[in-house]
mmCIF file of C-alpha atoms in Angstrom:
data_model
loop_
_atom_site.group_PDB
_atom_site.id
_atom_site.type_symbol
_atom_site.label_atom_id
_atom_site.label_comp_id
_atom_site.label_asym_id
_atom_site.label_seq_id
_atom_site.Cartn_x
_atom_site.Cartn_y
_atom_site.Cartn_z
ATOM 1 C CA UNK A 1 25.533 -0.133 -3.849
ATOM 2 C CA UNK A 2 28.630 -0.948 -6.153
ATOM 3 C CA UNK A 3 28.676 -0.666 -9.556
ATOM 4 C CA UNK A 4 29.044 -4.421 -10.141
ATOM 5 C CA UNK A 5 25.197 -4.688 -8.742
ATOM 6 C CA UNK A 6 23.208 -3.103 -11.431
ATOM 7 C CA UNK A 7 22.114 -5.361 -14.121
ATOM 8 C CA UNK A 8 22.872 -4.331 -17.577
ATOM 9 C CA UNK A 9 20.805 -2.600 -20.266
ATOM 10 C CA UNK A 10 19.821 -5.464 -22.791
ATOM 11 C CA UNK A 11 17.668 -3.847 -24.948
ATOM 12 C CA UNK A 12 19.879 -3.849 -28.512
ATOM 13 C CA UNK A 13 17.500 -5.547 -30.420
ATOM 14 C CA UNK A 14 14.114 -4.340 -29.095
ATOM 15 C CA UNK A 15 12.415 -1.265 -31.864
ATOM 16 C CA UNK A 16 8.735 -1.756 -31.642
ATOM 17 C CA UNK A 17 6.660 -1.800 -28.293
ATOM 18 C CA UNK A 18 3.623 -3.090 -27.724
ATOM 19 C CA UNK A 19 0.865 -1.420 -24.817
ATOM 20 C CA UNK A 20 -2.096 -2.251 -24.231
ATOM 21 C CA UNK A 21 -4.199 0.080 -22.184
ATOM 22 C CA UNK A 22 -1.523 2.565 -23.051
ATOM 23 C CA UNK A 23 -4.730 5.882 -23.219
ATOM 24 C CA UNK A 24 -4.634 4.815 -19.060
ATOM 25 C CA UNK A 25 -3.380 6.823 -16.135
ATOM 26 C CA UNK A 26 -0.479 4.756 -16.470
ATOM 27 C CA UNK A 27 0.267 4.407 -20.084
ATOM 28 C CA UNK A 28 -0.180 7.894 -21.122
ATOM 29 C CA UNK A 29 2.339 8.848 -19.331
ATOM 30 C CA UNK A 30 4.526 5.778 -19.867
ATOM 31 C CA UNK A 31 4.270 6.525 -24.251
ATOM 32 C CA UNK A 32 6.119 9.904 -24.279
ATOM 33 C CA UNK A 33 8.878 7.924 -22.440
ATOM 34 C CA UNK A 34 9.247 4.724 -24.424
ATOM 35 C CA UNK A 35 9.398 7.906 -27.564
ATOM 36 C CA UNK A 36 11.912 9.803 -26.399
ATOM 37 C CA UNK A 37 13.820 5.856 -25.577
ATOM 38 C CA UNK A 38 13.776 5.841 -29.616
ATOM 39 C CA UNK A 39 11.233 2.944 -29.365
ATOM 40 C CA UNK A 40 8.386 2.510 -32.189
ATOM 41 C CA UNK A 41 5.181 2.410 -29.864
ATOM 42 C CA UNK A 42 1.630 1.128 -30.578
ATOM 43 C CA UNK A 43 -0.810 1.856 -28.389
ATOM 44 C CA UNK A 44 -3.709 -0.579 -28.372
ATOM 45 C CA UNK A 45 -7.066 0.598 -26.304
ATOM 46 C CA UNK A 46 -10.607 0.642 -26.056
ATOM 47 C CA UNK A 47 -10.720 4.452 -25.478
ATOM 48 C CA UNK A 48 -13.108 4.166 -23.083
ATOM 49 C CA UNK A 49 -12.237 7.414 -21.009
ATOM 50 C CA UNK A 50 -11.171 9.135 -24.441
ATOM 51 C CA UNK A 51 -8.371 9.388 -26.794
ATOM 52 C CA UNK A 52 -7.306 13.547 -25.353
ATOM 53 C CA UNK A 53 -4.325 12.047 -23.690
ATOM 54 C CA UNK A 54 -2.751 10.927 -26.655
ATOM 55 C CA UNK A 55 -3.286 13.738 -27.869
ATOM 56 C CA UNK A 56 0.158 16.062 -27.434
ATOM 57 C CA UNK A 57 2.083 13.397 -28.694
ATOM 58 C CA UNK A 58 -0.194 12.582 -32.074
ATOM 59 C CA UNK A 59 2.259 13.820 -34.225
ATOM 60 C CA UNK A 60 4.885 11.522 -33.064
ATOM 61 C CA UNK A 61 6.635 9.712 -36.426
ATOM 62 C CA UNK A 62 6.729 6.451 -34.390
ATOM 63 C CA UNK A 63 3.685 6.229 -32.765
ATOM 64 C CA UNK A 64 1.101 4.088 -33.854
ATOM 65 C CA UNK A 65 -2.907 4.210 -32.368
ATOM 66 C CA UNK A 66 -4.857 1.576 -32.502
ATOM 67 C CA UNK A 67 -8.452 0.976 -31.331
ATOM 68 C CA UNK A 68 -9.033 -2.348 -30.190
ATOM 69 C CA UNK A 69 -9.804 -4.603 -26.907
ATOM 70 C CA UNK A 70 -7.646 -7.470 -25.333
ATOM 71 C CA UNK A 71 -10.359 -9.819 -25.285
ATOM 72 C CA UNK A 72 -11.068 -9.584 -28.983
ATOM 73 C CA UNK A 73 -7.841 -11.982 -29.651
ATOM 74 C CA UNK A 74 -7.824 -12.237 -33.206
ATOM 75 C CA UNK A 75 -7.116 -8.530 -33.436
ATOM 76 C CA UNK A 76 -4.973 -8.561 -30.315
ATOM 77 C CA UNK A 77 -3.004 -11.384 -32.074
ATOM 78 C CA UNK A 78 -2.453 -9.433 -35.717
ATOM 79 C CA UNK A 79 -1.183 -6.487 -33.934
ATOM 80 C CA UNK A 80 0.758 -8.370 -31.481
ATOM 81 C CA UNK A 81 3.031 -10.170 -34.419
ATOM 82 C CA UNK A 82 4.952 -8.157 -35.394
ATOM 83 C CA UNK A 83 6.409 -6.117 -32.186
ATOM 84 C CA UNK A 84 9.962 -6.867 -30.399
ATOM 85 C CA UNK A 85 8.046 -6.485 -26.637
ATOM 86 C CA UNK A 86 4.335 -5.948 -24.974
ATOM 87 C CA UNK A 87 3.771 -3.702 -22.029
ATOM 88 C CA UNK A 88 0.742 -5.320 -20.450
ATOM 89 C CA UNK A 89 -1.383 -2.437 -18.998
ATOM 90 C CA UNK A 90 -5.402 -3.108 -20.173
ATOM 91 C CA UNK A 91 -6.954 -3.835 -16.931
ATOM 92 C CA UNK A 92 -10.014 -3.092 -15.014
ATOM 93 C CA UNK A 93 -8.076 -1.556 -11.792
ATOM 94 C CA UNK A 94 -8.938 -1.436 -8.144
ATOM 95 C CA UNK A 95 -11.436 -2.989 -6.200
ATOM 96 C CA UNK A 96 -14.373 -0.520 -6.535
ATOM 97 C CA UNK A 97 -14.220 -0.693 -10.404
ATOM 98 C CA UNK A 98 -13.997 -4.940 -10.009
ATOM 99 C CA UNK A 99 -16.638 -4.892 -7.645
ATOM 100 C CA UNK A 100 -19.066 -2.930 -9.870
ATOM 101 C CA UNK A 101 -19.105 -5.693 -12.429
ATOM 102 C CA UNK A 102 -16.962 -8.652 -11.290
ATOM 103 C CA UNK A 103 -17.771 -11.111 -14.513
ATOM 104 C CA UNK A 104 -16.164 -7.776 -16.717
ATOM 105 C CA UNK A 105 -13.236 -7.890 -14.210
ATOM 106 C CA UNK A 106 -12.430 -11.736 -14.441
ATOM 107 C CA UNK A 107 -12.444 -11.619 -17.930
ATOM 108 C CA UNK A 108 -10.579 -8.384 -18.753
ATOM 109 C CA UNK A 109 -8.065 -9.024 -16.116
ATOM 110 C CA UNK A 110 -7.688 -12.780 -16.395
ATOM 111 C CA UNK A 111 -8.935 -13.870 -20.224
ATOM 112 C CA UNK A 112 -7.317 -10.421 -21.805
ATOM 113 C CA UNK A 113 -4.076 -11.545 -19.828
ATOM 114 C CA UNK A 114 -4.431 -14.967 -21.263
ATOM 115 C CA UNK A 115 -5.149 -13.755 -24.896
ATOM 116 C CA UNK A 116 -1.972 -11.580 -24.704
ATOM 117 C CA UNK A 117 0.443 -14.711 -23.514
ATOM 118 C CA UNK A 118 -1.079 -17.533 -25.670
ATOM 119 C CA UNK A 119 -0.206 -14.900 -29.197
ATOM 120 C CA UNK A 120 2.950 -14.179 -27.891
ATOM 121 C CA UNK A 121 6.057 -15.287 -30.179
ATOM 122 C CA UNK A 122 9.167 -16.828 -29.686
ATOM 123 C CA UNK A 123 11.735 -13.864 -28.249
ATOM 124 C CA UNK A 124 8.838 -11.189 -27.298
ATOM 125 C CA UNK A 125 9.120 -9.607 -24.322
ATOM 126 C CA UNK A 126 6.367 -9.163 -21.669
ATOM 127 C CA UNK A 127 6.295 -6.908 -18.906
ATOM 128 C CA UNK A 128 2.768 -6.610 -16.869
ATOM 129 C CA UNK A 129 1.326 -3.981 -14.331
ATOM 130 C CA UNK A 130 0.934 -6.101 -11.029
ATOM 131 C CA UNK A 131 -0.165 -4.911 -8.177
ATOM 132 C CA UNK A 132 0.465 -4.680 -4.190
ATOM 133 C CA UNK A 133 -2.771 -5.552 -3.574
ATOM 134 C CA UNK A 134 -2.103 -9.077 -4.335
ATOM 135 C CA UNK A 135 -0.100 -9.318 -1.115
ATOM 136 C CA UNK A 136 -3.481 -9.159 0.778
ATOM 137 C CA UNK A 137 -3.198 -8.837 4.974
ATOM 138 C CA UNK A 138 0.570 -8.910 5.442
ATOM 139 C CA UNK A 139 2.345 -8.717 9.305
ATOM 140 C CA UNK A 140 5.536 -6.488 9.210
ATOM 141 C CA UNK A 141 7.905 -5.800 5.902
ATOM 142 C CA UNK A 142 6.748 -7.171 2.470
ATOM 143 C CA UNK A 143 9.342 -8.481 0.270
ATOM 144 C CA UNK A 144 8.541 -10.680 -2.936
ATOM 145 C CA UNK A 145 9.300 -13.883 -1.122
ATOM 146 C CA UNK A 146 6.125 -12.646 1.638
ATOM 147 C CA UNK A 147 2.975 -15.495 0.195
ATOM 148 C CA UNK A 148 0.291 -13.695 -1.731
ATOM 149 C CA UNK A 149 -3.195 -13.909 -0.390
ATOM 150 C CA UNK A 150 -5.567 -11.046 -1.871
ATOM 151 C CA UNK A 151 -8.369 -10.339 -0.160
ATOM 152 C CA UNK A 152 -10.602 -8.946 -3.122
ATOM 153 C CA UNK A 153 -11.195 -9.634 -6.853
ATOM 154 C CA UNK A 154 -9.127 -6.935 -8.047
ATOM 155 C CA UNK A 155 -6.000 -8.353 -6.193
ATOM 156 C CA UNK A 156 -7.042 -12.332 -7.573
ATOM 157 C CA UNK A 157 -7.048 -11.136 -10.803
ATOM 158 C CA UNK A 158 -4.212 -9.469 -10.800
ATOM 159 C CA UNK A 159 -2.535 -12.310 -9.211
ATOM 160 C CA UNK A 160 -3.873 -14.817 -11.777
ATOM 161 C CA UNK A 161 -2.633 -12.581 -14.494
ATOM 162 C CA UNK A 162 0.877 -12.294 -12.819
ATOM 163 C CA UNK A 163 1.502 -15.986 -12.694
ATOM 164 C CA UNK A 164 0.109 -16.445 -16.501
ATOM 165 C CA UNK A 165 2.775 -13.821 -17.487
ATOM 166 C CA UNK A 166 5.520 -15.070 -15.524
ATOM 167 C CA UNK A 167 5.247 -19.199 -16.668
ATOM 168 C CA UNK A 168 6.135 -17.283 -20.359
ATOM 169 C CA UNK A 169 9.136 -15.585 -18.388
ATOM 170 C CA UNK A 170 7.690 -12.412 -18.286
ATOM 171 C CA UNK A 171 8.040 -10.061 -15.908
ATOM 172 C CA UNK A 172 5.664 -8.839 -12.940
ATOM 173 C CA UNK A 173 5.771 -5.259 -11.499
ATOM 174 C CA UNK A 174 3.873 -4.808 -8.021
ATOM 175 C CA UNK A 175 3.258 -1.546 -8.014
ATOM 176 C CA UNK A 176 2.908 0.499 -4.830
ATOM 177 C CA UNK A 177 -0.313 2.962 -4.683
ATOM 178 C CA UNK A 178 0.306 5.274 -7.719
ATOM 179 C CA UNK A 179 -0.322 9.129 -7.187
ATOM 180 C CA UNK A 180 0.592 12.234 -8.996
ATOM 181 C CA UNK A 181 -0.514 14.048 -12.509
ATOM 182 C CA UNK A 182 -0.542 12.138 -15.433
ATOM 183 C CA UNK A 183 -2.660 13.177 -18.781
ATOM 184 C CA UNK A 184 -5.148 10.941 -18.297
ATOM 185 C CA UNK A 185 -6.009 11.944 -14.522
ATOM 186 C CA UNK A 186 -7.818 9.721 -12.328
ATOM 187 C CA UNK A 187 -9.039 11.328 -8.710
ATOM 188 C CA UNK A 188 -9.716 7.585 -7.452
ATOM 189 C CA UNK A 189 -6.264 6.853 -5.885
ATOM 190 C CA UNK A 190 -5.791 7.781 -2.607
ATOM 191 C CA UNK A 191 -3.425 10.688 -2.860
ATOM 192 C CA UNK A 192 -4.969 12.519 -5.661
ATOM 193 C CA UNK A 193 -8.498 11.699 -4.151
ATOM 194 C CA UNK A 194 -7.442 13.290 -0.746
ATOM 195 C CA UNK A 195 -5.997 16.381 -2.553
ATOM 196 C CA UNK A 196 -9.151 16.728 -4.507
ATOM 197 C CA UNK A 197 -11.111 16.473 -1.308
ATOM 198 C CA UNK A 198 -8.905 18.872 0.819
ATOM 199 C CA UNK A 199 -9.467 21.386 -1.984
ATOM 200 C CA UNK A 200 -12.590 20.826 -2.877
ATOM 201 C CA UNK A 201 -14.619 20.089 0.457
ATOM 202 C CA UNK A 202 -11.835 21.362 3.333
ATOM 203 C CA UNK A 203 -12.579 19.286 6.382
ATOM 204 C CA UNK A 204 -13.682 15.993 5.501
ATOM 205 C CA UNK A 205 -13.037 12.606 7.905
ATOM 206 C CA UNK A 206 -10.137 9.834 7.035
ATOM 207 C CA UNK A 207 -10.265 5.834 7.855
ATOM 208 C CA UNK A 208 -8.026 3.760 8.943
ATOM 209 C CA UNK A 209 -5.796 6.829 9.525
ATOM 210 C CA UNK A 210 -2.952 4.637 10.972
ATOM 211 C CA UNK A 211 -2.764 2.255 8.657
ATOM 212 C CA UNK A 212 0.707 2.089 6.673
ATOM 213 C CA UNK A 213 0.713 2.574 2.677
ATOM 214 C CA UNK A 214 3.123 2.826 0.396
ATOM 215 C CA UNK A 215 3.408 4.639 -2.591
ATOM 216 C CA UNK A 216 4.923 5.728 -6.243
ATOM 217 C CA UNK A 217 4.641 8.331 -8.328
ATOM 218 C CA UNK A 218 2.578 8.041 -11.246
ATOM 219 C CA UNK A 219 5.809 9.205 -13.527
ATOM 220 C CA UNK A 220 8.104 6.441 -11.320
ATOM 221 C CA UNK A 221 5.860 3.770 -12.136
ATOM 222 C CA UNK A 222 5.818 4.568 -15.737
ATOM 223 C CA UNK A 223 9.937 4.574 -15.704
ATOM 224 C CA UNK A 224 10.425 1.386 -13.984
ATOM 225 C CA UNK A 225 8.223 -0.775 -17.102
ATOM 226 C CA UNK A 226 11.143 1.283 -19.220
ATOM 227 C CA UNK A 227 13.747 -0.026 -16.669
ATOM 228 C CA UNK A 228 12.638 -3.508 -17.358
ATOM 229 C CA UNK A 229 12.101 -3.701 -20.569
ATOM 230 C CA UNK A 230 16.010 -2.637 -20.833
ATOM 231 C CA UNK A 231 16.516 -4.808 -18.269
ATOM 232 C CA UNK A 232 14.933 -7.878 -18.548
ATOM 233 C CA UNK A 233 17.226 -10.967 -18.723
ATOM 234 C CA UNK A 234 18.101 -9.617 -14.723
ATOM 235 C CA UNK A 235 14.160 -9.774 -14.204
ATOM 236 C CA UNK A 236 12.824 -12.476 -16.549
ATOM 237 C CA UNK A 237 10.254 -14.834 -14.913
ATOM 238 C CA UNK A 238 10.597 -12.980 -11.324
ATOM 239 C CA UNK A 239 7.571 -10.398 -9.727
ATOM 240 C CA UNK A 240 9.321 -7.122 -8.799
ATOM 241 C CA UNK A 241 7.675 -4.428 -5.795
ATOM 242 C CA UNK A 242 7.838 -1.373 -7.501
ATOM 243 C CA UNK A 243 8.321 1.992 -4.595
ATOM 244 C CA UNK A 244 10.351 3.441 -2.184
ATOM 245 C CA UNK A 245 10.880 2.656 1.272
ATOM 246 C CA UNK A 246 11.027 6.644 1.804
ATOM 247 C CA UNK A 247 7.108 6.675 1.050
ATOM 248 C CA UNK A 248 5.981 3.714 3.464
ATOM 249 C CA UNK A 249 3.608 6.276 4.867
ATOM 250 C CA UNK A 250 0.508 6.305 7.133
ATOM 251 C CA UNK A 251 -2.755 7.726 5.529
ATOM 252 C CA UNK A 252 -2.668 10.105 8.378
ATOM 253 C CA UNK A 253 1.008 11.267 7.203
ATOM 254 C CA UNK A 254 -0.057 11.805 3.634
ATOM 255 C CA UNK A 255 -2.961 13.729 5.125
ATOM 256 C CA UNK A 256 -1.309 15.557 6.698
ATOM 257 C CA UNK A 257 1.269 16.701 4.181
ATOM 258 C CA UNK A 258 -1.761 17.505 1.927
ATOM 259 C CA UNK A 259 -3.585 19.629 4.620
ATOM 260 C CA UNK A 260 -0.406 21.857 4.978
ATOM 261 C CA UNK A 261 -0.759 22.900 2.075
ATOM 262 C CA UNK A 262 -4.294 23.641 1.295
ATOM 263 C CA UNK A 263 -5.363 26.793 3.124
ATOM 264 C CA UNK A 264 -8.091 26.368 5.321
ATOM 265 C CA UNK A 265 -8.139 22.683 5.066
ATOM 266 C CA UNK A 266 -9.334 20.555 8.162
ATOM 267 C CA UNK A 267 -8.769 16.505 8.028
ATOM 268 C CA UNK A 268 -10.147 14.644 11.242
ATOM 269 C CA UNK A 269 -10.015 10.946 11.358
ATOM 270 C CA UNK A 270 -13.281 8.466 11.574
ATOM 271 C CA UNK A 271 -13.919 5.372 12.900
ATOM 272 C CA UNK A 272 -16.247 4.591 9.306
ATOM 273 C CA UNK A 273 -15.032 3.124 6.345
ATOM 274 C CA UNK A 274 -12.546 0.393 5.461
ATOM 275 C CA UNK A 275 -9.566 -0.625 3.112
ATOM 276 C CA UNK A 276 -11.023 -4.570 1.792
ATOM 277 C CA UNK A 277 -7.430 -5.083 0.315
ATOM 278 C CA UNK A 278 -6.154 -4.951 4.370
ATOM 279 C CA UNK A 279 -2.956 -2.809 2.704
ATOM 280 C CA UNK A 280 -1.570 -2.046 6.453
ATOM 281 C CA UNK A 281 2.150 -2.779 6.105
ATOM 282 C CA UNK A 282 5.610 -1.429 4.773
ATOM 283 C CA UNK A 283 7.325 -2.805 1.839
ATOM 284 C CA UNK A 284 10.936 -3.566 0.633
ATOM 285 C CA UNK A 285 12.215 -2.226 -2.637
ATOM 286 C CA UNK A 286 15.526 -3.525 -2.029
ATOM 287 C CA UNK A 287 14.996 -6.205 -5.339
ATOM 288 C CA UNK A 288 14.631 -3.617 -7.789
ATOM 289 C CA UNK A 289 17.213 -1.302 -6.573
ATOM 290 C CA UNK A 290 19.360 -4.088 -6.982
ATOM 291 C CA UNK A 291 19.497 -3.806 -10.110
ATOM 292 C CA UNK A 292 19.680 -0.282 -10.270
ATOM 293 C CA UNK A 293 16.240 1.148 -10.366
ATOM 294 C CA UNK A 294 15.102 3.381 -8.166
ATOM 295 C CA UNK A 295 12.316 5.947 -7.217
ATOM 296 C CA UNK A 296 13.080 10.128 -8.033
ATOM 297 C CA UNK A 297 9.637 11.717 -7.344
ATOM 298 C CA UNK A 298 9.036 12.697 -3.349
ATOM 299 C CA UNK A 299 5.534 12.669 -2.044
ATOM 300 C CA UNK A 300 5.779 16.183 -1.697
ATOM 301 C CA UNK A 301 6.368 17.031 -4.886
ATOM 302 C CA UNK A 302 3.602 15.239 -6.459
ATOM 303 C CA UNK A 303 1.072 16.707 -3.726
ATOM 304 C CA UNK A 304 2.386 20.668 -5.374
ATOM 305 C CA UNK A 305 2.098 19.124 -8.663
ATOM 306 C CA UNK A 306 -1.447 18.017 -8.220
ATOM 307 C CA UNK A 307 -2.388 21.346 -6.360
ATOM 308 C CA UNK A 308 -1.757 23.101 -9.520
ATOM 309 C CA UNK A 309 -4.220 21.338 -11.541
ATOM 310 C CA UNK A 310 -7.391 19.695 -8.779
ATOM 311 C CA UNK A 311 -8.100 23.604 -7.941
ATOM 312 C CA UNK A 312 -8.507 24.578 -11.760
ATOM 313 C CA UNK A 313 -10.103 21.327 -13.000
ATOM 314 C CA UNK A 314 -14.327 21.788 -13.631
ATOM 315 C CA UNK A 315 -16.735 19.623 -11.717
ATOM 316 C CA UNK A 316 -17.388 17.800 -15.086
ATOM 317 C CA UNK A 317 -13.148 16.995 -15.470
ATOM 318 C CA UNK A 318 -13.299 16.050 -11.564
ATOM 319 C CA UNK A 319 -16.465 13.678 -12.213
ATOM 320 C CA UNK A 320 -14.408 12.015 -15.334
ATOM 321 C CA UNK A 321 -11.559 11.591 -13.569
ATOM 322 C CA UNK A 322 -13.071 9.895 -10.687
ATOM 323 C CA UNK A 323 -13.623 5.762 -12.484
ATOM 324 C CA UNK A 324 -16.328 4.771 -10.659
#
């Protein structure tokens, strides 16, 4: 890639940042980076799995905590006034946790996303957490140009949101499956969720062994909302897949890694059990790296990472951290 390639930081004027849902898997380990960026950060959330992760950085001069919900809009719309950009995380994520209570879903994911975009204010900047899953069933490589079709009410939603932040020139990150160790764990996504069965149960069956994932580490995916918030007149209006080709894996490889290194550990495959989001296909991050963005964090790495905290956690932490 030449030099001439990557799109430059524009980012002068930008000093406070909005994020919603930023207690999540996601934003908690997002915060401590937009800090250390010299950013002033509010954090807007419910707090409905708990304020703890915020809670090594609580002393930080420019953060700001505030309880509150996107679909309350007249306090979403005071605290949105006054910031440079907004980091759209607040979401009800995955298809289990939209299936369990699909009106909650629609609104959250749709209505919150609406709230956010009709408050906005000339010049703000809005970046939102997308998602692969809107792709749906896809034959061969995915690129952003490939049609979105989701197949469940997680991946509408997140669709619907997408296209409501991207008619205000936003932009729209579709994330690859996020793994790894973040302060506000969640055991629900499929790499941490195999770990924590390998350790926990050590021979357990895997569906759909064969089919082909890809996926990001939980630390990545917090660095590339960063990226394009510094980047965003290259990205402005356009939906970016977020990963890297070098982890468009097969559930059986990612089983695999994670059973050679759990002692003892036994992972056969089973004809039971289904993906409803059809996610059986590899995935081109050649947009993003464009621009000069690119994945750091191996697969490997975040399985050792995650093997130093599952086997110490307590079976209440492990039932917390598991959503649903």
């Amino acid at each position: 890639m030449s030099g001439s390639t990557i799109a430059p930081r524009d980012d002068q004027n930008i000093k406070k940042v909005l994020v919603t849902g930023g207690a999540g898997y996601l934003g908690s380990t997002m915060i401590p980076m937009l800090l250390e960026d010299g950013y002033e950060v509010i954090v807007y959330d419910s707090f409905s799995w708990g304020i703890a992760p915020l809670l090594p950085i609580a002393s930080h001069p420019k953060l700001t905590v505030i309880k509150g919900n996107v679909l309350d809009e007249d306090h979403l719309k005071t605290v949105m006034a006054d910031v440079d950009a907004i980091i759209h995380l607040a979401a009800i994520v995955g298809y289990p946790a939209c299936s369990k209570d699909p009106e909650l879903a629609t609104t959250v994911n749709v209505q919150g996303t609406k709230n956010v975009v009709q408050n906005m204010k000339p010049g703000q900047r809005i970046v939102y957490a997308s998602t692969g899953s809107c792709y749906g069933a896809v034959t061969g490589v995915c690129t952003e140009e490939t049609p979105i079709s989701p197949l469940t009410l997680y991946g509408s939603t997140k669709a619907d949101g997408e296209k409501l932040i991207r008619e205000v020139g936003g932009v729209g990150l579709r994330l690859a499956t996020v793994f790894g160790v973040s302060p506000r764990l969640r055991l629900d996504l499929l790499v941490n969720d195999l770990t924590n069965k390998a350790v926990s149960k050590r021979s357990f069956d895997l569906y759909e062994g064969g089919f082909r994932r890809t996926f990001l580490h939980v630390r990545d995916a917090a660095r590339a909302f960063v990226f394009a918030l510094q980047h965003y007149g290259s990205m402005t209006a356009q939906a970016f897949n977020v990963g890297d080709e070098s982890m468009n894996m097969t559930k059986r490889d990612v089983a695999k890694m994670i059973e050679a290194n759990v002692s003892g550990c036994c992972i056969t495959e089973s004809k039971s059990g289904t993906d409803l989001d059809k996610r059986d296909y590899e995935v081109s991050y050649a947009k993003i790296r464009a621009l000069g963005y690119k994945a750091k964090v191996d697969m490997k790495t975040g399985i050792e990472e995650l093997l130093k905290i599952v086997p110490n956690m307590t079976q209440e932490e492990i039932a917390r951290c598991k959503n649903v």
